[in-house]
Amino acid sequence: MIYRFSALPLLLAASVEAAGISGQINLEQRQFLHPGLEGQDKSQTSLVIEPEWYTEWQDGDARLTIQPFYRWDSMDDERTHFDLREFMYLQLIDDYELRIGVGKVFWGVTESIHLVDVINQTDNVESVDGEQKLGQPMINVAAVKDWGTVNAFILPYFRERTFAGKDGRLRPPLPVNDDALYESSAEQEHLDWSLRYSHYFGDWDVGASFFQGTNRDPYFLPGRTSLTPFYAQMDQTSVDIQGIFGSWLLKLEALYRDSLENHSAVVTGFEYTLVGVFDTYWDLGLIAEYQYDSRSLSLNQNDLFLGTRFALNDIDGTEILFGINQDLDSSQESTGRIEASARINNNWKWRANAWWFSASQLDSPLYFVRKDDFIELALEYYF
């Protein structure tokens, strides 16, 4: 992993005015309900260490944040890995923001899938839903104006997606090898770039983005004993829109991607919140989202996501999310999840997740994980 620039020289003349350290240490246990299709174990224990250190000066207009990440995993050597999630220098100048270093950027409004979130690469060994991301080297300039915010990104180095090893779970029948291929002769050093505009228009929050560079989603070339990832070039144009009307949230993400396989995709729906259900302080969110993808083998080609979110509004911050993703073309293809968490005290938190998968067709993207249903329990310490 190579980073071509550093924020440290910018700090040499600075006088530190404030600094601090925080972070978390997690002990996690995954228990799979079935042995793996390739004979993998059912029990998977791991330890996560993720500290965060910051310092700031110039009355808070300059800041450096460093956030390393390390996971040790008992089952899968590929899931044991280190990453620099953030090493970011931030400088505020009037209504402009300059960021240089390694960081994470999130775009999107929907619950079931984030189509437009394209800057960072997915850390695929970390989570099933793809929401965990690798740190991305970048130069980011933002202009924050009354008429909206414009972000420009220069991305000088590409991060390859992580994949489970041959002993890991949630992987294809053939493991993914480390010898990735690229459409661009510059390979990982291809210079990617992106522009984004976002603004509020009354009750609507609107974002429009354009990205040109290396496709974060690899294609796979089959071999005798493994799959080889192939990263093509792409142009992606996308929009994300959210409207807030009382208890209603209306959501849309849509994109058109020009790559080896040109395609369009949309996810749209709503979340409606019932406040004080059952004569309690609880809030109940009802979620429904439709997913469309023009690619024939996409996981979200023609699907419906239905979910409920409980927020108990108690001192421990207890939340529970239940969701199921159903393929509308096949009653036998679906995924489901439960996510629950609560604080124990100011430093400790528990978390429980469960995922299950159903697929009966050989050409289904879910077919290779049909035996990977699991329950995950975690104890998290924050400092």
mmCIF file of C-alpha atoms in Angstrom:
data_model
loop_
_atom_site.group_PDB
_atom_site.id
_atom_site.type_symbol
_atom_site.label_atom_id
_atom_site.label_comp_id
_atom_site.label_asym_id
_atom_site.label_seq_id
_atom_site.Cartn_x
_atom_site.Cartn_y
_atom_site.Cartn_z
ATOM 1 C CA MET A 1 0.000 0.000 0.000
ATOM 2 C CA ILE A 2 1.660 3.231 -1.211
ATOM 3 C CA TYR A 3 0.682 6.797 -0.369
ATOM 4 C CA ARG A 4 2.269 9.474 -2.537
ATOM 5 C CA PHE A 5 1.889 12.461 -0.228
ATOM 6 C CA SER A 6 1.941 13.379 3.439
ATOM 7 C CA ALA A 7 0.277 16.076 5.499
ATOM 8 C CA LEU A 8 3.143 16.173 7.997
ATOM 9 C CA PRO A 9 5.252 18.901 6.291
ATOM 10 C CA LEU A 10 2.299 21.251 6.630
ATOM 11 C CA LEU A 11 2.523 20.962 10.409
ATOM 12 C CA LEU A 12 6.142 21.927 10.912
ATOM 13 C CA ALA A 13 5.415 25.600 11.561
ATOM 14 C CA ALA A 14 2.195 24.994 13.491
ATOM 15 C CA SER A 15 1.704 25.313 17.215
ATOM 16 C CA VAL A 16 -0.676 22.731 18.640
ATOM 17 C CA GLU A 17 -3.616 24.240 20.524
ATOM 18 C CA ALA A 18 -5.637 21.103 21.237
ATOM 19 C CA ALA A 19 -5.168 17.358 20.906
ATOM 20 C CA GLY A 20 -6.890 14.183 21.975
ATOM 21 C CA ILE A 21 -7.138 10.451 21.506
ATOM 22 C CA SER A 22 -10.172 8.184 21.414
ATOM 23 C CA GLY A 23 -11.149 4.934 19.767
ATOM 24 C CA GLN A 24 -12.535 1.477 20.299
ATOM 25 C CA ILE A 25 -11.509 -2.145 20.900
ATOM 26 C CA ASN A 26 -13.987 -4.844 19.857
ATOM 27 C CA LEU A 27 -14.129 -8.547 20.623
ATOM 28 C CA GLU A 28 -16.362 -10.253 18.046
ATOM 29 C CA GLN A 29 -17.686 -13.774 17.634
ATOM 30 C CA ARG A 30 -19.368 -15.054 14.466
ATOM 31 C CA GLN A 31 -21.154 -18.371 14.657
ATOM 32 C CA PHE A 32 -22.218 -19.857 11.336
ATOM 33 C CA LEU A 33 -25.204 -22.190 11.310
ATOM 34 C CA HIS A 34 -23.736 -24.609 8.748
ATOM 35 C CA PRO A 35 -20.264 -25.805 7.746
ATOM 36 C CA GLY A 36 -18.912 -23.930 4.729
ATOM 37 C CA LEU A 37 -19.467 -25.265 1.231
ATOM 38 C CA GLU A 38 -15.687 -25.661 0.947
ATOM 39 C CA GLY A 39 -15.373 -27.244 4.408
ATOM 40 C CA GLN A 40 -14.740 -24.017 6.354
ATOM 41 C CA ASP A 41 -15.268 -23.893 10.116
ATOM 42 C CA LYS A 42 -18.448 -22.648 11.797
ATOM 43 C CA SER A 43 -16.762 -20.530 14.501
ATOM 44 C CA GLN A 44 -14.915 -17.260 13.804
ATOM 45 C CA THR A 45 -13.421 -15.046 16.514
ATOM 46 C CA SER A 46 -11.776 -11.697 15.877
ATOM 47 C CA LEU A 47 -10.367 -8.651 17.647
ATOM 48 C CA VAL A 48 -10.550 -5.083 16.333
ATOM 49 C CA ILE A 49 -8.392 -2.155 17.476
ATOM 50 C CA GLU A 50 -9.276 1.261 16.025
ATOM 51 C CA PRO A 51 -7.775 4.307 17.796
ATOM 52 C CA GLU A 52 -8.189 7.900 16.610
ATOM 53 C CA TRP A 53 -5.802 10.763 17.384
ATOM 54 C CA TYR A 54 -6.325 14.421 16.466
ATOM 55 C CA THR A 55 -4.621 17.733 16.939
ATOM 56 C CA GLU A 56 -5.746 21.199 15.911
ATOM 57 C CA TRP A 57 -4.446 24.769 15.845
ATOM 58 C CA GLN A 58 -5.258 28.178 14.279
ATOM 59 C CA ASP A 59 -8.345 28.386 16.519
ATOM 60 C CA GLY A 60 -9.624 25.129 15.063
ATOM 61 C CA ASP A 61 -9.147 26.107 11.388
ATOM 62 C CA ALA A 62 -6.365 23.522 10.969
ATOM 63 C CA ARG A 63 -6.650 19.917 12.063
ATOM 64 C CA LEU A 64 -4.822 16.601 11.636
ATOM 65 C CA THR A 65 -6.658 13.314 12.248
ATOM 66 C CA ILE A 66 -5.035 9.864 12.278
ATOM 67 C CA GLN A 67 -7.184 6.722 12.476
ATOM 68 C CA PRO A 68 -5.478 3.335 11.973
ATOM 69 C CA PHE A 69 -7.452 0.084 11.910
ATOM 70 C CA TYR A 70 -6.363 -3.471 12.728
ATOM 71 C CA ARG A 71 -8.307 -6.741 12.807
ATOM 72 C CA TRP A 72 -7.021 -10.141 13.906
ATOM 73 C CA ASP A 73 -9.163 -13.065 12.764
ATOM 74 C CA SER A 74 -8.988 -16.687 13.952
ATOM 75 C CA MET A 75 -10.294 -18.252 10.731
ATOM 76 C CA ASP A 76 -9.166 -16.235 7.745
ATOM 77 C CA ASP A 77 -5.647 -14.872 7.170
ATOM 78 C CA GLU A 78 -7.049 -12.427 4.606
ATOM 79 C CA ARG A 79 -9.432 -10.974 7.206
ATOM 80 C CA THR A 80 -6.467 -10.333 9.501
ATOM 81 C CA HIS A 81 -5.408 -6.976 8.099
ATOM 82 C CA PHE A 82 -4.275 -3.423 8.800
ATOM 83 C CA ASP A 83 -5.582 -0.283 7.144
ATOM 84 C CA LEU A 84 -5.095 3.438 7.546
ATOM 85 C CA ARG A 85 -8.710 4.594 7.597
ATOM 86 C CA GLU A 86 -7.717 8.241 7.971
ATOM 87 C CA PHE A 87 -4.569 10.363 7.914
ATOM 88 C CA MET A 88 -6.126 13.684 7.005
ATOM 89 C CA TYR A 89 -4.996 17.293 7.181
ATOM 90 C CA LEU A 90 -7.887 19.793 7.124
ATOM 91 C CA GLN A 91 -7.477 23.531 6.515
ATOM 92 C CA LEU A 92 -10.424 25.957 6.672
ATOM 93 C CA ILE A 93 -10.050 29.200 4.713
ATOM 94 C CA ASP A 94 -13.157 31.410 4.863
ATOM 95 C CA ASP A 95 -15.839 29.364 3.081
ATOM 96 C CA TYR A 96 -13.388 26.892 1.569
ATOM 97 C CA GLU A 97 -12.124 23.580 2.947
ATOM 98 C CA LEU A 98 -8.920 21.825 1.894
ATOM 99 C CA ARG A 99 -8.284 18.180 2.795
ATOM 100 C CA ILE A 100 -5.059 16.361 1.959
ATOM 101 C CA GLY A 101 -4.203 12.809 2.967
ATOM 102 C CA VAL A 102 -6.113 9.565 3.418
ATOM 103 C CA GLY A 103 -9.789 9.697 4.349
ATOM 104 C CA LYS A 104 -13.324 8.429 3.981
ATOM 105 C CA VAL A 105 -16.192 10.101 2.133
ATOM 106 C CA PHE A 106 -19.797 8.928 2.271
ATOM 107 C CA TRP A 107 -22.543 9.746 -0.220
ATOM 108 C CA GLY A 108 -26.065 8.348 -0.118
ATOM 109 C CA VAL A 109 -29.478 8.501 1.533
ATOM 110 C CA THR A 110 -31.098 5.064 1.200
ATOM 111 C CA GLU A 111 -31.029 2.252 3.762
ATOM 112 C CA SER A 112 -30.752 -0.969 1.767
ATOM 113 C CA ILE A 113 -27.921 -0.106 -0.629
ATOM 114 C CA HIS A 114 -25.743 2.931 -1.368
ATOM 115 C CA LEU A 115 -25.461 3.158 -5.142
ATOM 116 C CA VAL A 116 -23.770 6.539 -5.405
ATOM 117 C CA ASP A 117 -21.091 6.009 -2.726
ATOM 118 C CA VAL A 118 -18.086 5.742 -5.048
ATOM 119 C CA ILE A 119 -15.009 7.475 -3.592
ATOM 120 C CA ASN A 120 -13.812 4.759 -1.175
ATOM 121 C CA GLN A 121 -13.199 1.088 -1.906
ATOM 122 C CA THR A 122 -15.255 -1.501 -0.013
ATOM 123 C CA ASP A 123 -13.474 -3.414 2.758
ATOM 124 C CA ASN A 124 -15.268 -6.590 1.780
ATOM 125 C CA VAL A 125 -13.960 -8.782 4.625
ATOM 126 C CA GLU A 126 -15.406 -6.398 7.223
ATOM 127 C CA SER A 127 -19.141 -6.428 6.569
ATOM 128 C CA VAL A 128 -21.780 -8.156 4.480
ATOM 129 C CA ASP A 129 -23.561 -4.957 3.428
ATOM 130 C CA GLY A 130 -20.425 -3.301 2.047
ATOM 131 C CA GLU A 131 -20.653 -0.256 4.317
ATOM 132 C CA GLN A 132 -17.123 -0.627 5.721
ATOM 133 C CA LYS A 133 -14.602 1.212 3.529
ATOM 134 C CA LEU A 134 -10.836 1.396 3.053
ATOM 135 C CA GLY A 135 -9.037 4.711 3.476
ATOM 136 C CA GLN A 136 -8.639 6.564 0.161
ATOM 137 C CA PRO A 137 -5.684 8.830 -0.703
ATOM 138 C CA MET A 138 -7.128 12.142 -1.881
ATOM 139 C CA ILE A 139 -6.926 15.870 -2.325
ATOM 140 C CA ASN A 140 -10.342 17.421 -1.672
ATOM 141 C CA VAL A 141 -11.332 21.073 -2.078
ATOM 142 C CA ALA A 142 -14.823 22.122 -0.980
ATOM 143 C CA ALA A 143 -16.502 25.479 -1.606
ATOM 144 C CA VAL A 144 -19.327 26.019 0.908
ATOM 145 C CA LYS A 145 -21.568 28.751 -0.525
ATOM 146 C CA ASP A 146 -25.096 30.006 0.088
ATOM 147 C CA TRP A 147 -26.116 28.486 -3.242
ATOM 148 C CA GLY A 148 -24.691 25.052 -2.394
ATOM 149 C CA THR A 149 -21.537 23.072 -1.718
ATOM 150 C CA VAL A 150 -19.148 21.995 -4.478
ATOM 151 C CA ASN A 151 -16.583 19.278 -3.785
ATOM 152 C CA ALA A 152 -13.677 18.465 -6.111
ATOM 153 C CA PHE A 153 -11.622 15.306 -5.554
ATOM 154 C CA ILE A 154 -8.278 14.202 -6.959
ATOM 155 C CA LEU A 155 -7.652 10.510 -6.180
ATOM 156 C CA PRO A 156 -4.042 9.593 -7.036
ATOM 157 C CA TYR A 157 -3.971 5.962 -5.903
ATOM 158 C CA PHE A 158 -6.480 3.112 -6.224
ATOM 159 C CA ARG A 159 -7.248 0.654 -3.415
ATOM 160 C CA GLU A 160 -8.046 -2.940 -4.379
ATOM 161 C CA ARG A 161 -11.041 -4.560 -2.719
ATOM 162 C CA THR A 162 -10.415 -7.041 0.100
ATOM 163 C CA PHE A 163 -11.762 -10.597 -0.183
ATOM 164 C CA ALA A 164 -12.037 -13.599 2.109
ATOM 165 C CA GLY A 165 -9.253 -16.176 1.771
ATOM 166 C CA LYS A 166 -9.607 -19.861 0.997
ATOM 167 C CA ASP A 167 -10.346 -20.651 4.666
ATOM 168 C CA GLY A 168 -12.778 -17.746 5.059
ATOM 169 C CA ARG A 169 -16.549 -17.592 4.788
ATOM 170 C CA LEU A 170 -18.820 -15.531 2.536
ATOM 171 C CA ARG A 171 -16.667 -16.193 -0.525
ATOM 172 C CA PRO A 172 -17.134 -17.713 -4.012
ATOM 173 C CA PRO A 173 -16.352 -21.426 -4.561
ATOM 174 C CA LEU A 174 -12.967 -20.324 -5.958
ATOM 175 C CA PRO A 175 -10.942 -17.917 -3.808
ATOM 176 C CA VAL A 176 -10.009 -14.498 -5.202
ATOM 177 C CA ASN A 177 -6.258 -14.126 -5.835
ATOM 178 C CA ASP A 178 -4.142 -11.018 -5.211
ATOM 179 C CA ASP A 179 -2.880 -10.583 -8.800
ATOM 180 C CA ALA A 180 -5.441 -8.048 -9.999
ATOM 181 C CA LEU A 181 -5.570 -6.892 -13.638
ATOM 182 C CA TYR A 182 -6.437 -3.396 -14.874
ATOM 183 C CA GLU A 183 -7.842 -1.849 -18.026
ATOM 184 C CA SER A 184 -5.559 1.176 -17.521
ATOM 185 C CA SER A 185 -1.831 0.725 -18.065
ATOM 186 C CA ALA A 186 -1.307 2.979 -15.012
ATOM 187 C CA GLU A 187 -2.997 0.285 -12.888
ATOM 188 C CA GLN A 188 -3.284 1.453 -9.253
ATOM 189 C CA GLU A 189 -1.635 4.791 -10.061
ATOM 190 C CA HIS A 190 -4.362 5.906 -12.460
ATOM 191 C CA LEU A 191 -5.432 9.455 -11.571
ATOM 192 C CA ASP A 192 -9.149 9.370 -10.727
ATOM 193 C CA TRP A 193 -11.249 12.498 -10.125
ATOM 194 C CA SER A 194 -14.746 13.472 -9.097
ATOM 195 C CA LEU A 195 -17.032 16.497 -8.761
ATOM 196 C CA ARG A 196 -20.090 16.803 -6.533
ATOM 197 C CA TYR A 197 -22.718 19.494 -5.941
ATOM 198 C CA SER A 198 -25.114 19.348 -2.982
ATOM 199 C CA HIS A 199 -27.672 21.754 -1.530
ATOM 200 C CA TYR A 200 -30.984 22.049 0.299
ATOM 201 C CA PHE A 201 -34.002 23.212 -1.667
ATOM 202 C CA GLY A 202 -36.793 23.694 0.844
ATOM 203 C CA ASP A 203 -37.618 20.221 2.188
ATOM 204 C CA TRP A 204 -35.324 18.522 -0.316
ATOM 205 C CA ASP A 205 -31.646 17.622 0.079
ATOM 206 C CA VAL A 206 -30.155 17.095 -3.394
ATOM 207 C CA GLY A 207 -26.747 15.831 -4.497
ATOM 208 C CA ALA A 208 -25.381 15.370 -8.037
ATOM 209 C CA SER A 209 -22.009 13.738 -8.716
ATOM 210 C CA PHE A 210 -19.689 12.767 -11.539
ATOM 211 C CA PHE A 211 -16.800 10.317 -11.193
ATOM 212 C CA GLN A 212 -14.160 9.319 -13.751
ATOM 213 C CA GLY A 213 -11.585 6.675 -12.975
ATOM 214 C CA THR A 214 -11.112 3.080 -11.897
ATOM 215 C CA ASN A 215 -14.290 1.121 -11.242
ATOM 216 C CA ARG A 216 -14.450 0.194 -7.546
ATOM 217 C CA ASP A 217 -16.483 -2.930 -8.443
ATOM 218 C CA PRO A 218 -14.212 -5.536 -10.056
ATOM 219 C CA TYR A 219 -15.115 -8.019 -12.751
ATOM 220 C CA PHE A 220 -13.825 -11.566 -12.201
ATOM 221 C CA LEU A 221 -11.827 -13.710 -14.620
ATOM 222 C CA PRO A 222 -12.140 -17.438 -13.802
ATOM 223 C CA GLY A 223 -9.066 -19.646 -13.564
ATOM 224 C CA ARG A 224 -8.492 -23.277 -12.636
ATOM 225 C CA THR A 225 -8.038 -22.662 -8.915
ATOM 226 C CA SER A 226 -8.938 -19.005 -8.319
ATOM 227 C CA LEU A 227 -10.684 -15.898 -9.602
ATOM 228 C CA THR A 228 -8.709 -12.872 -10.812
ATOM 229 C CA PRO A 229 -10.227 -9.411 -10.234
ATOM 230 C CA PHE A 230 -10.244 -7.088 -13.233
ATOM 231 C CA TYR A 231 -10.684 -3.353 -12.630
ATOM 232 C CA ALA A 232 -12.068 -1.464 -15.626
ATOM 233 C CA GLN A 233 -12.301 2.272 -16.186
ATOM 234 C CA MET A 234 -15.642 4.006 -15.808
ATOM 235 C CA ASP A 235 -17.579 7.272 -15.975
ATOM 236 C CA GLN A 236 -20.392 7.476 -13.422
ATOM 237 C CA THR A 237 -23.088 10.142 -13.208
ATOM 238 C CA SER A 238 -25.373 9.969 -10.187
ATOM 239 C CA VAL A 239 -27.965 11.799 -8.108
ATOM 240 C CA ASP A 240 -29.184 11.316 -4.548
ATOM 241 C CA ILE A 241 -32.302 13.047 -3.210
ATOM 242 C CA GLN A 242 -34.001 13.038 0.177
ATOM 243 C CA GLY A 243 -37.188 14.849 1.110
ATOM 244 C CA ILE A 244 -38.309 15.422 4.710
ATOM 245 C CA PHE A 245 -42.060 15.889 5.226
ATOM 246 C CA GLY A 246 -43.026 15.528 8.884
ATOM 247 C CA SER A 247 -42.681 11.840 9.747
ATOM 248 C CA TRP A 248 -41.896 10.900 6.145
ATOM 249 C CA LEU A 249 -38.480 10.533 4.523
ATOM 250 C CA LEU A 250 -38.591 10.109 0.736
ATOM 251 C CA LYS A 251 -35.359 8.779 -0.756
ATOM 252 C CA LEU A 252 -33.798 8.232 -4.179
ATOM 253 C CA GLU A 253 -30.382 7.194 -5.461
ATOM 254 C CA ALA A 254 -29.799 6.716 -9.193
ATOM 255 C CA LEU A 255 -26.791 6.337 -11.480
ATOM 256 C CA TYR A 256 -25.658 5.697 -15.010
ATOM 257 C CA ARG A 257 -22.261 4.005 -15.360
ATOM 258 C CA ASP A 258 -20.307 3.886 -18.612
ATOM 259 C CA SER A 259 -17.815 1.008 -18.319
ATOM 260 C CA LEU A 260 -17.222 -2.403 -19.899
ATOM 261 C CA GLU A 261 -20.877 -3.069 -19.166
ATOM 262 C CA ASN A 262 -22.907 0.145 -19.398
ATOM 263 C CA HIS A 263 -25.787 0.107 -16.975
ATOM 264 C CA SER A 264 -28.249 2.149 -14.959
ATOM 265 C CA ALA A 265 -29.441 1.516 -11.411
ATOM 266 C CA VAL A 266 -32.030 3.026 -9.061
ATOM 267 C CA VAL A 267 -33.040 2.549 -5.454
ATOM 268 C CA THR A 268 -36.003 4.549 -4.156
ATOM 269 C CA GLY A 269 -38.465 4.382 -1.295
ATOM 270 C CA PHE A 270 -39.468 5.865 2.012
ATOM 271 C CA GLU A 271 -39.116 5.684 5.775
ATOM 272 C CA TYR A 272 -42.092 6.591 7.964
ATOM 273 C CA THR A 273 -41.581 7.065 11.710
ATOM 274 C CA LEU A 274 -44.298 6.343 14.286
ATOM 275 C CA VAL A 275 -43.482 8.269 17.467
ATOM 276 C CA GLY A 276 -44.455 6.866 20.879
ATOM 277 C CA VAL A 277 -45.833 3.517 19.700
ATOM 278 C CA PHE A 278 -47.663 1.269 22.185
ATOM 279 C CA ASP A 279 -47.965 4.246 24.589
ATOM 280 C CA THR A 280 -44.175 4.215 25.169
ATOM 281 C CA TYR A 281 -41.219 6.424 24.351
ATOM 282 C CA TRP A 282 -40.329 4.089 21.497
ATOM 283 C CA ASP A 283 -40.099 5.204 17.879
ATOM 284 C CA LEU A 284 -40.882 2.732 15.109
ATOM 285 C CA GLY A 285 -39.589 3.361 11.591
ATOM 286 C CA LEU A 286 -41.189 1.582 8.638
ATOM 287 C CA ILE A 287 -38.887 1.280 5.608
ATOM 288 C CA ALA A 288 -39.678 0.235 2.043
ATOM 289 C CA GLU A 289 -37.284 0.559 -0.908
ATOM 290 C CA TYR A 290 -37.354 -0.728 -4.469
ATOM 291 C CA GLN A 291 -34.060 -1.660 -6.172
ATOM 292 C CA TYR A 292 -33.460 -1.843 -9.921
ATOM 293 C CA ASP A 293 -30.279 -2.648 -11.850
ATOM 294 C CA SER A 294 -30.186 -3.139 -15.630
ATOM 295 C CA ARG A 295 -27.464 -5.831 -15.374
ATOM 296 C CA SER A 296 -28.879 -9.349 -15.647
ATOM 297 C CA LEU A 297 -26.680 -10.862 -12.909
ATOM 298 C CA SER A 298 -26.875 -8.004 -10.428
ATOM 299 C CA LEU A 299 -27.763 -8.800 -6.829
ATOM 300 C CA ASN A 300 -30.296 -5.940 -6.871
ATOM 301 C CA GLN A 301 -31.761 -6.385 -10.334
ATOM 302 C CA ASN A 302 -35.451 -6.225 -9.332
ATOM 303 C CA ASP A 303 -35.763 -6.373 -5.541
ATOM 304 C CA LEU A 304 -37.882 -5.017 -2.719
ATOM 305 C CA PHE A 305 -36.442 -4.175 0.700
ATOM 306 C CA LEU A 306 -38.781 -4.011 3.701
ATOM 307 C CA GLY A 307 -37.556 -3.101 7.161
ATOM 308 C CA THR A 308 -38.458 -1.853 10.609
ATOM 309 C CA ARG A 309 -36.301 0.229 12.912
ATOM 310 C CA PHE A 310 -36.965 0.379 16.689
ATOM 311 C CA ALA A 311 -35.422 3.230 18.688
ATOM 312 C CA LEU A 312 -36.255 2.760 22.369
ATOM 313 C CA ASN A 313 -35.046 6.290 23.228
ATOM 314 C CA ASP A 314 -33.670 4.982 26.513
ATOM 315 C CA ILE A 315 -30.511 6.062 28.317
ATOM 316 C CA ASP A 316 -28.601 3.158 26.703
ATOM 317 C CA GLY A 317 -29.505 4.184 23.145
ATOM 318 C CA THR A 318 -31.022 0.790 22.309
ATOM 319 C CA GLU A 319 -31.780 0.313 18.604
ATOM 320 C CA ILE A 320 -32.992 -2.686 16.607
ATOM 321 C CA LEU A 321 -33.206 -2.956 12.810
ATOM 322 C CA PHE A 322 -34.883 -5.806 10.955
ATOM 323 C CA GLY A 323 -34.834 -6.010 7.172
ATOM 324 C CA ILE A 324 -35.422 -8.441 4.342
ATOM 325 C CA ASN A 325 -34.424 -8.071 0.698
ATOM 326 C CA GLN A 326 -36.675 -10.083 -1.636
ATOM 327 C CA ASP A 327 -36.016 -10.752 -5.319
ATOM 328 C CA LEU A 328 -39.299 -10.020 -7.121
ATOM 329 C CA ASP A 329 -38.391 -12.417 -9.955
ATOM 330 C CA SER A 330 -37.740 -15.412 -7.683
ATOM 331 C CA SER A 331 -39.474 -16.215 -4.398
ATOM 332 C CA GLN A 332 -36.491 -18.429 -3.463
ATOM 333 C CA GLU A 333 -33.903 -15.628 -3.529
ATOM 334 C CA SER A 334 -33.707 -13.324 -0.520
ATOM 335 C CA THR A 335 -31.480 -12.000 2.244
ATOM 336 C CA GLY A 336 -32.403 -10.958 5.765
ATOM 337 C CA ARG A 337 -30.698 -9.206 8.638
ATOM 338 C CA ILE A 338 -31.165 -8.135 12.232
ATOM 339 C CA GLU A 339 -28.955 -5.483 13.813
ATOM 340 C CA ALA A 340 -29.232 -4.564 17.497
ATOM 341 C CA SER A 341 -27.043 -2.546 19.837
ATOM 342 C CA ALA A 342 -27.077 -0.695 23.173
ATOM 343 C CA ARG A 343 -24.655 0.941 25.584
ATOM 344 C CA ILE A 344 -23.773 -0.849 28.826
ATOM 345 C CA ASN A 345 -22.169 2.238 30.386
ATOM 346 C CA ASN A 346 -20.069 5.198 29.232
ATOM 347 C CA ASN A 347 -17.297 2.931 27.909
ATOM 348 C CA TRP A 348 -18.927 -0.375 26.990
ATOM 349 C CA LYS A 349 -21.441 -1.343 24.323
ATOM 350 C CA TRP A 350 -22.892 -4.613 23.056
ATOM 351 C CA ARG A 351 -23.891 -5.378 19.484
ATOM 352 C CA ALA A 352 -25.691 -8.348 17.910
ATOM 353 C CA ASN A 353 -26.154 -9.004 14.184
ATOM 354 C CA ALA A 354 -27.650 -11.870 12.223
ATOM 355 C CA TRP A 355 -27.661 -12.513 8.469
ATOM 356 C CA TRP A 356 -29.322 -15.239 6.442
ATOM 357 C CA PHE A 357 -29.324 -16.011 2.727
ATOM 358 C CA SER A 358 -31.656 -17.960 0.457
ATOM 359 C CA ALA A 359 -30.967 -18.956 -3.164
ATOM 360 C CA SER A 360 -31.842 -21.981 -5.284
ATOM 361 C CA GLN A 361 -30.631 -21.043 -8.791
ATOM 362 C CA LEU A 362 -27.042 -21.737 -9.874
ATOM 363 C CA ASP A 363 -26.779 -18.351 -11.622
ATOM 364 C CA SER A 364 -27.897 -16.419 -8.532
ATOM 365 C CA PRO A 365 -25.248 -14.094 -7.007
ATOM 366 C CA LEU A 366 -26.382 -15.459 -3.615
ATOM 367 C CA TYR A 367 -25.925 -19.138 -4.478
ATOM 368 C CA PHE A 368 -22.350 -19.367 -3.173
ATOM 369 C CA VAL A 369 -23.328 -17.990 0.286
ATOM 370 C CA ARG A 370 -26.490 -20.053 0.774
ATOM 371 C CA LYS A 371 -24.825 -21.927 3.679
ATOM 372 C CA ASP A 372 -23.265 -18.846 5.278
ATOM 373 C CA ASP A 373 -26.102 -17.804 7.616
ATOM 374 C CA PHE A 374 -24.522 -16.501 10.819
ATOM 375 C CA ILE A 375 -25.018 -14.755 14.153
ATOM 376 C CA GLU A 376 -22.439 -12.217 15.313
ATOM 377 C CA LEU A 377 -22.023 -10.989 18.898
ATOM 378 C CA ALA A 378 -19.653 -8.175 19.839
ATOM 379 C CA LEU A 379 -18.487 -6.469 22.993
ATOM 380 C CA GLU A 380 -17.092 -3.010 22.284
ATOM 381 C CA TYR A 381 -14.946 -0.810 24.536
ATOM 382 C CA TYR A 382 -14.715 2.925 23.788
ATOM 383 C CA PHE A 383 -12.031 5.198 25.201
#
